[in-house]
Every structure is written in C-alpha cells, then in structure tokens.
Short mmCIF file of C-alpha atoms in Angstrom, two decimals:
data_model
loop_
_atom_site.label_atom_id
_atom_site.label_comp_id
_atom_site.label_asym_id
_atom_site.label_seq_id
_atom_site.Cartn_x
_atom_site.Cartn_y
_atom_site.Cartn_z
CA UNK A 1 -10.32 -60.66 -71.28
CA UNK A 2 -6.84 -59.68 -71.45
CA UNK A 3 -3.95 -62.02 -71.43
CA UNK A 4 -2.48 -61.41 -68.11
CA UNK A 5 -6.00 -61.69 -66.94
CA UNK A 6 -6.75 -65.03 -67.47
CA UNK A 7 -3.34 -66.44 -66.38
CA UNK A 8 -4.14 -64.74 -62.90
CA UNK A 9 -7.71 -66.15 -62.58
CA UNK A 10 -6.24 -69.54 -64.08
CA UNK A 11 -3.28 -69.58 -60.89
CA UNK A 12 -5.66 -68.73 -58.32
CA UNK A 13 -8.20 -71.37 -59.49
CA UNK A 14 -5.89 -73.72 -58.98
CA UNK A 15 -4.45 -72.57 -55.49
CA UNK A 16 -8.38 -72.44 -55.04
CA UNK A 17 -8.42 -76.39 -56.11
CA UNK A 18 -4.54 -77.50 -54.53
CA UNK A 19 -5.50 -75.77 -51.29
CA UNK A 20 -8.83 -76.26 -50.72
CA UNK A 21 -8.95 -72.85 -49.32
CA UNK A 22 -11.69 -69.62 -51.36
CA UNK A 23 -10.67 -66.74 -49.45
CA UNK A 24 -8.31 -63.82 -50.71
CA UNK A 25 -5.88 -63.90 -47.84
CA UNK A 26 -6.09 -67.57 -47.78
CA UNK A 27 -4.73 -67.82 -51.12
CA UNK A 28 -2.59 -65.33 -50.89
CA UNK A 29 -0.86 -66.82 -48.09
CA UNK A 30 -1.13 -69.92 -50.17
CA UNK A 31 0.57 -69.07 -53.40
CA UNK A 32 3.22 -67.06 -51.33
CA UNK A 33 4.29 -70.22 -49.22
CA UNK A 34 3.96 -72.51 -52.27
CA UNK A 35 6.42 -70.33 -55.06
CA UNK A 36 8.99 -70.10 -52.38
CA UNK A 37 8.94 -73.75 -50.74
CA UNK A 38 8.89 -75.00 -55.14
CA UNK A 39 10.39 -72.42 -56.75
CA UNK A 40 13.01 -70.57 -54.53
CA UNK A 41 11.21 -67.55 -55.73
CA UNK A 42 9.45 -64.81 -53.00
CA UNK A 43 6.42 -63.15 -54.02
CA UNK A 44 4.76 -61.90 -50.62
CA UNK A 45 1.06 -62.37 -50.13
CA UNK A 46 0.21 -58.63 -50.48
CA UNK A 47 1.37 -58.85 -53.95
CA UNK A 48 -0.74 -61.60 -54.24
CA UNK A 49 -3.90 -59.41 -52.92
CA UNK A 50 -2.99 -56.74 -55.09
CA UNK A 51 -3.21 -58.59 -58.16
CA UNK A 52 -5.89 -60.42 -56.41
CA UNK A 53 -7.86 -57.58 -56.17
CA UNK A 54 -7.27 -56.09 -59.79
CA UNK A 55 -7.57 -58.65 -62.11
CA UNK A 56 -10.60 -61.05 -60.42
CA UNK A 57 -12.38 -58.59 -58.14
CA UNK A 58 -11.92 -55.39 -60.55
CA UNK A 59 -11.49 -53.10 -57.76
CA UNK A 60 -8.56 -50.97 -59.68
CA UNK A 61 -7.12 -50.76 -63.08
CA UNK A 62 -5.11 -53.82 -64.55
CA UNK A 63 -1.45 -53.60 -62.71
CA UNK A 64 2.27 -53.69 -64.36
CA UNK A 65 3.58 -57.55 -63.78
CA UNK A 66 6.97 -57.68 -64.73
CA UNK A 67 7.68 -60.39 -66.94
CA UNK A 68 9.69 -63.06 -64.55
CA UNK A 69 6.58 -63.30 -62.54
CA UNK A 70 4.44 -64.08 -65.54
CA UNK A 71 6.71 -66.79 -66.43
CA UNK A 72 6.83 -67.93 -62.77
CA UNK A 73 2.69 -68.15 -62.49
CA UNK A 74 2.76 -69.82 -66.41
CA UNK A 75 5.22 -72.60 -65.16
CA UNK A 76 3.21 -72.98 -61.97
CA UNK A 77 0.33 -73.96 -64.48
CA UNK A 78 2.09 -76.26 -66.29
CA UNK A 79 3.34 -74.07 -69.20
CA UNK A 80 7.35 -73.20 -70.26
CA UNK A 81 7.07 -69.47 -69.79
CA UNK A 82 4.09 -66.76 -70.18
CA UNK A 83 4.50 -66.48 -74.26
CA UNK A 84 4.03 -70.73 -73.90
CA UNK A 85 0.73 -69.92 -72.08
CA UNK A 86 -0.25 -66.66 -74.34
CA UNK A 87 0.17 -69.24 -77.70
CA UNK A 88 -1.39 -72.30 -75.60
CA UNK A 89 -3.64 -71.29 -72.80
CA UNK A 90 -5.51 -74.72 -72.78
CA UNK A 91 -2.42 -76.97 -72.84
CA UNK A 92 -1.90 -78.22 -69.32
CA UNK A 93 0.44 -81.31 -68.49
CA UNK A 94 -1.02 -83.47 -65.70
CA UNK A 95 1.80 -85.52 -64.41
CA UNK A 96 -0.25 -87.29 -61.75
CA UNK A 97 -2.50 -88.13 -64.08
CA UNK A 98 0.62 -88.49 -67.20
CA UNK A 99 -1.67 -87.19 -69.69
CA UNK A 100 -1.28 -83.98 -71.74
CA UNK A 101 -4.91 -82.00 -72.29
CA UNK A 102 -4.51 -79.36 -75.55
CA UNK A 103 -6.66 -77.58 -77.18
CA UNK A 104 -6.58 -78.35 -81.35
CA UNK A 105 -8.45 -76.82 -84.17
CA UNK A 106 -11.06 -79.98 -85.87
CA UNK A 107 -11.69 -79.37 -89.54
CA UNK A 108 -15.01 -78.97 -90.27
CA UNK A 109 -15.96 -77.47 -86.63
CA UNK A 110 -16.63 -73.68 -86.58
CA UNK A 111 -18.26 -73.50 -83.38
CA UNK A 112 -16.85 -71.38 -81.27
CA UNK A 113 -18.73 -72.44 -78.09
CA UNK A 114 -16.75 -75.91 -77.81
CA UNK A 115 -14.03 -76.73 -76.40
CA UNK A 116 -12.06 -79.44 -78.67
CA UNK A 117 -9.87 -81.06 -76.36
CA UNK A 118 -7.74 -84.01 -77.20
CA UNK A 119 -6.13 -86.01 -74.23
CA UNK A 120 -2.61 -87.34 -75.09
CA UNK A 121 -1.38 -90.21 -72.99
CA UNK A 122 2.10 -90.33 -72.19
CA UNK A 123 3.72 -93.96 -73.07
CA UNK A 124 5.83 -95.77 -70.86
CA UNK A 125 8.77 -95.07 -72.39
CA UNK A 126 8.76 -92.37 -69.62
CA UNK A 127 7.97 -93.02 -66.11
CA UNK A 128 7.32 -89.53 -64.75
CA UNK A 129 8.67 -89.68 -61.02
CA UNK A 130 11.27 -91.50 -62.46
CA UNK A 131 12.35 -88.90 -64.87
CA UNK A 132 12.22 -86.10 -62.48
CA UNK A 133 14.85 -88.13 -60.01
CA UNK A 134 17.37 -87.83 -62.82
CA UNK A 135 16.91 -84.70 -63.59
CA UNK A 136 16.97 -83.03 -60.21
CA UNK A 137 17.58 -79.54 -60.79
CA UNK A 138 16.09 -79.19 -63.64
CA UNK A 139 13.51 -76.28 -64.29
CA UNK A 140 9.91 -77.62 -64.71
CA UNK A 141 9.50 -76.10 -68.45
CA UNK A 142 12.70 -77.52 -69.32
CA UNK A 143 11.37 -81.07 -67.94
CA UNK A 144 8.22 -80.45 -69.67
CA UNK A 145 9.87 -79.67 -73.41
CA UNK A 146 12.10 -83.00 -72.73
CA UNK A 147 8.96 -85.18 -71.84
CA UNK A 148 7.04 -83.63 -74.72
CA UNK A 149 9.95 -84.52 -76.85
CA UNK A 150 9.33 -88.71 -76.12
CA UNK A 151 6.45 -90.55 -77.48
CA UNK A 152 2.73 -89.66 -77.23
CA UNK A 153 0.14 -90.71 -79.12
CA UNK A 154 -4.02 -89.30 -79.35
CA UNK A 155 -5.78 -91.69 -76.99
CA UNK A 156 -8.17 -92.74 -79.71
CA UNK A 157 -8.52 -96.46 -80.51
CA UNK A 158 -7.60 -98.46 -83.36
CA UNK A 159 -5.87 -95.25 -85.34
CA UNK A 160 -2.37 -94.52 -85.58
CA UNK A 161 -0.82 -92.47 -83.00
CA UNK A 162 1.59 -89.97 -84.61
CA UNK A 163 4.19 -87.79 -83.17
CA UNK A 164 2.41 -84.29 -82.27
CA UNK A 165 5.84 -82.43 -80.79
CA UNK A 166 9.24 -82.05 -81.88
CA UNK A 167 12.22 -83.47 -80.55
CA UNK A 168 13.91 -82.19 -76.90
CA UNK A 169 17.08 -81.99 -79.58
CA UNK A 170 15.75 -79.15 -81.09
CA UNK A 171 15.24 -77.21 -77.97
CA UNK A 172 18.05 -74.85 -77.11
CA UNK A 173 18.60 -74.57 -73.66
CA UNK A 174 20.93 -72.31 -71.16
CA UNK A 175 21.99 -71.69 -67.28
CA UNK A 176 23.35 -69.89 -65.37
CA UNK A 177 27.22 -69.76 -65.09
CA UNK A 178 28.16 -67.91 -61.91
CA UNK A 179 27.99 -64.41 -63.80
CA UNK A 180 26.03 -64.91 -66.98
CA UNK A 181 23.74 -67.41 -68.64
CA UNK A 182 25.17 -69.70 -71.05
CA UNK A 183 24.20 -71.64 -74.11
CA UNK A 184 23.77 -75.70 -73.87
CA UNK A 185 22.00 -78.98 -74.94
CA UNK A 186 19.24 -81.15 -73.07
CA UNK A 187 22.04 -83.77 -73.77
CA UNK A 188 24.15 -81.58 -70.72
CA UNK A 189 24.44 -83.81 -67.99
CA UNK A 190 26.62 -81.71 -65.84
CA UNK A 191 24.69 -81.78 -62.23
CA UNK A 192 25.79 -78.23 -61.45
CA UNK A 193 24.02 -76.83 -64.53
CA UNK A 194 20.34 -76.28 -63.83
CA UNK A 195 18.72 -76.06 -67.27
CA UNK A 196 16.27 -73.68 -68.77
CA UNK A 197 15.05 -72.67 -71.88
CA UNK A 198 16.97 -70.55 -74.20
CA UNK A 199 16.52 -66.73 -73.42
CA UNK A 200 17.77 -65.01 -76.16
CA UNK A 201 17.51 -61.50 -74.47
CA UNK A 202 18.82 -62.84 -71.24
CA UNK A 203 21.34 -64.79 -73.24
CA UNK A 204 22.63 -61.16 -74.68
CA UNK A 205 21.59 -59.01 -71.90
CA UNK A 206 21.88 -60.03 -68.07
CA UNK A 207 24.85 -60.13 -66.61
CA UNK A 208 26.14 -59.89 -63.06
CA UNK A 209 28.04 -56.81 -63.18
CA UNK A 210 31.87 -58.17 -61.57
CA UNK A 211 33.42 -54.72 -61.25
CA UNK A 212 30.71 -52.29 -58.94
CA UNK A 213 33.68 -50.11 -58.62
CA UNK A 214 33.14 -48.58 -61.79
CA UNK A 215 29.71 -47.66 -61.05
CA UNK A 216 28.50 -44.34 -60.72
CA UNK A 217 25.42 -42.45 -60.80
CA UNK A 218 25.87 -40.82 -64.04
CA UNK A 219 26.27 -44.76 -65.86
CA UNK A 220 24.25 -46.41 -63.91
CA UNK A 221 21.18 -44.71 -62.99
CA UNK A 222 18.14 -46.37 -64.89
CA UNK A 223 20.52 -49.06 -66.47
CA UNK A 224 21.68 -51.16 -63.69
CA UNK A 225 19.72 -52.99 -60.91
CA UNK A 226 20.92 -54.68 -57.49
CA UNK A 227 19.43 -57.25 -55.00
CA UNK A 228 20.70 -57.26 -51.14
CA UNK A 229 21.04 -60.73 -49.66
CA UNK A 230 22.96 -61.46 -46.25
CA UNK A 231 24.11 -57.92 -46.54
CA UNK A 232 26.09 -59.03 -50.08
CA UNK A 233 24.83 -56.65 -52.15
CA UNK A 234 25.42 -57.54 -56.36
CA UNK A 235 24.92 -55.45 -59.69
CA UNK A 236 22.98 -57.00 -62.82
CA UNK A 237 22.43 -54.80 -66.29
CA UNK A 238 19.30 -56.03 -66.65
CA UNK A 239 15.81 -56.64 -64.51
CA UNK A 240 14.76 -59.85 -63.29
CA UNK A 241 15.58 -61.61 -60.64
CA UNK A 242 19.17 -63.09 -58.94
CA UNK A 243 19.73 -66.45 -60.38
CA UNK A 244 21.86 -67.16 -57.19
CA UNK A 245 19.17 -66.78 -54.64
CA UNK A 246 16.21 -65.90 -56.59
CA UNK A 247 15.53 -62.61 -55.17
CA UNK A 248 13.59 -60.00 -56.79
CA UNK A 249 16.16 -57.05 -58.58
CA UNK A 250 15.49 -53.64 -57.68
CA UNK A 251 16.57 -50.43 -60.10
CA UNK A 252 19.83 -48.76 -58.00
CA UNK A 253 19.31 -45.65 -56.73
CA UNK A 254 21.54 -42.89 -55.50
CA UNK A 255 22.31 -44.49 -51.94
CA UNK A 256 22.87 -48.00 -53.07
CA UNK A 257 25.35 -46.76 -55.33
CA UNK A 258 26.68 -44.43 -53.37
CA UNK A 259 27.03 -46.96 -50.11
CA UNK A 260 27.99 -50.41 -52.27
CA UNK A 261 29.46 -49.48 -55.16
CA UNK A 262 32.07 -46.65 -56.85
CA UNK A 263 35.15 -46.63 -54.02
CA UNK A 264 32.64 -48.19 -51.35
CA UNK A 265 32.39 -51.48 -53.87
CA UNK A 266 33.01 -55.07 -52.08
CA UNK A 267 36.77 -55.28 -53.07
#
C-alpha cells in the first residue's frame, strides 16, 4: 500500500470515528466543513469523493495530491507535515487523552505481525489546553514539536524515564512576513508571527510576486501562479497555497495575465 494511500484511509477513518457518520458524501461534507472551520484551508467535498473514490474504493488509478494537501491531511492526524507521517505513520499525539502512542523497534522481536507500541505520558510540566491559550496562532505541528520538546517519560513502572525527543531549541521555525516566509526561533513571541516549521524550499522559493507589472506571458507562463480573493488578485513564484487567506494557487494563464497583470497590474 502506497504512502499516500494509507494517509487517505488513515483521515477518513478518523472523520469516520470524529463524525460518527460511514457514508462517502457524509464524510466528504465532513472533512470539507472541518479543514476550513480548523484550518482556514478549502478543500471542497468533491475533492474529497474523488480521492475518496481512488484510494479506498479503487474505482480509478491513484490521483496527483499536491503536496500542501498532504501536509494538511498529516497535521489533521496529528503529524508535522506528510514526510513526519511517511517516517512515523504510527506516531499519533492524543491531546485529550495527553499521551503520545509511537511505534519503536524491541530488540530481540522480529515479528512482523505485532504492533510494538509504547504509550508516552506527557508530565505536568505541560498542561495541554493551557499551552495552546498561549500560543494562539500557532500551527498545530509547530505546537506539537514544542510539546514533544518538554518532558515525557515510557509509562512503565519503577524504570527510569529518559528523554525520547530533542529539544523545541533545535527546531527551526519560519512565517510568513507579508511577502515571503522568514526564518525564526520557538523562543519568538511576537503575536503577529504565526509559526511553522522550517521550509527550506519555501524558505528559498515562494514569494509573493510585489511588481505584476512586469509580468508577461513569455516569463511567466508555467513559472508563476495566482489566487483571486475579493476580486484582489496576487502573483506567487511558486505553488501552494496563499498564506494570507489560505486559498488554493492556480498556474496563470494567458487571461489572468493578460487582465491583472503587465499594464492592467493593481497599481
């Protein structure tokens, strides 16, 4: 079973067990309603179906799923981004339950048939709800690498409890600074910087493109995409989607350029 595979039957397994509804459409509807109301971030329920329909029912070949959405399903399971859940697909973080289920090799135990899961139980040092207060805007894989980085300890009496994750103070972080993403520290306590883990190729790559009026068709065709919002239309170099409003980018085309950018460009 293919990567991408599993992470869609994992998300709809638990829209199946959040919802409480089994159907196709239901879920659909489900998922669709729940990544916009939590994450700002529109993925309409015939999308849904479609990948719905390829990768649980089989009915066509697997579909292209552009990367953002990979990392957007990942993080709704509890993982950073979609290379987290490729490296980790049995770590989930429970924070109702503040435990931490992963899946570690035991030496001496070849089977392949078992599952050796170790639950780690998050000390008090952090109270969940009340870390998530102070870190409103945070991104929930950001939040999840700074818990990580406290104290835990293997729920296992009478042994010692070592550290089993690095600290937050090694994670590199960025956001999003009006035009381009910038580097930072989880020590950033700027409220206007929502934080997110380092990209390096959106770090290098995706910019908001300030000056449309150099666009043309010759330089921009195939390198340069767009999202429309309130009629505000904006350039990026790179796909993805529009930190600003979290709409999916779209590759320009001849008409977009020609009506929003060039000597038709938003002066």
């Amino acid at each position: 079973m293919s990567n991408k595979k599993k992470l869609i039957n994992k998300v709809f397994n638990k829209a199946k067990k959040d919802s409480g509804q089994t159907t196709k459409n239901a879920l659909a509807s489900y998922l669709w309603a729940y990544f916009e109301d939590h994450f700002g971030f529109e993925i309409s329920d015939r999308t849904f179906i479609r990948y719905y329909d390829a990768y649980i029912e089989n009915k066509n070949d697997e579909i292209r799923i552009e990367i953002f959405k990979l990392n957007k399903f990942s993080e709704y399971l509890g993982f950073t981004d979609y290379q987290d859940f490729v490296n980790n697909e049995t770590a989930v973080v429970d924070i109702k339950e503040n435990t931490i289920k992963h899946k570690f090799p035991i030496e001496g135990n070849s089977s392949d048939s078992k599952e050796n899961i170790i639950h780690i139980t998050i000390q008090n040092i952090i109270k969940i709800p009340e870390f998530f207060t102070k870190h409103k805007g945070m991104s929930l894989g950001a939040a999840g690498l700074m818990i990580a980085g406290g104290s835990f300890a293997l729920n296992k009496p009478n042994e010692t409890k070592p550290h089993l994750f690095a600290s937050s103070s090694d994670t590199k972080f960025m956001y999003w600074d009006e035009s381009r993403y910038k580097m930072t520290t989880a020590q950033d306590k700027n409220p206007l910087h929502k934080l997110m883990i380092l990209d390096s190729v959106k770090i290098k790559y995706f910019k908001k493109n300030l000056r449309p009026d150099t666009l043309t068709v010759d330089n921009a065709m195939g390198k340069s995409w767009y999202s429309k919002y309130k009629n505000k239309v904006e350039f990026f170099t790179n796909d993805g989607i529009n930190p600003d409003n979290n709409k999916e980018l779209k590759p320009v085309t001849e008409h977009i350029l020609g009506k929003y950018a060039g000597d038709n460009a938003e002066k």
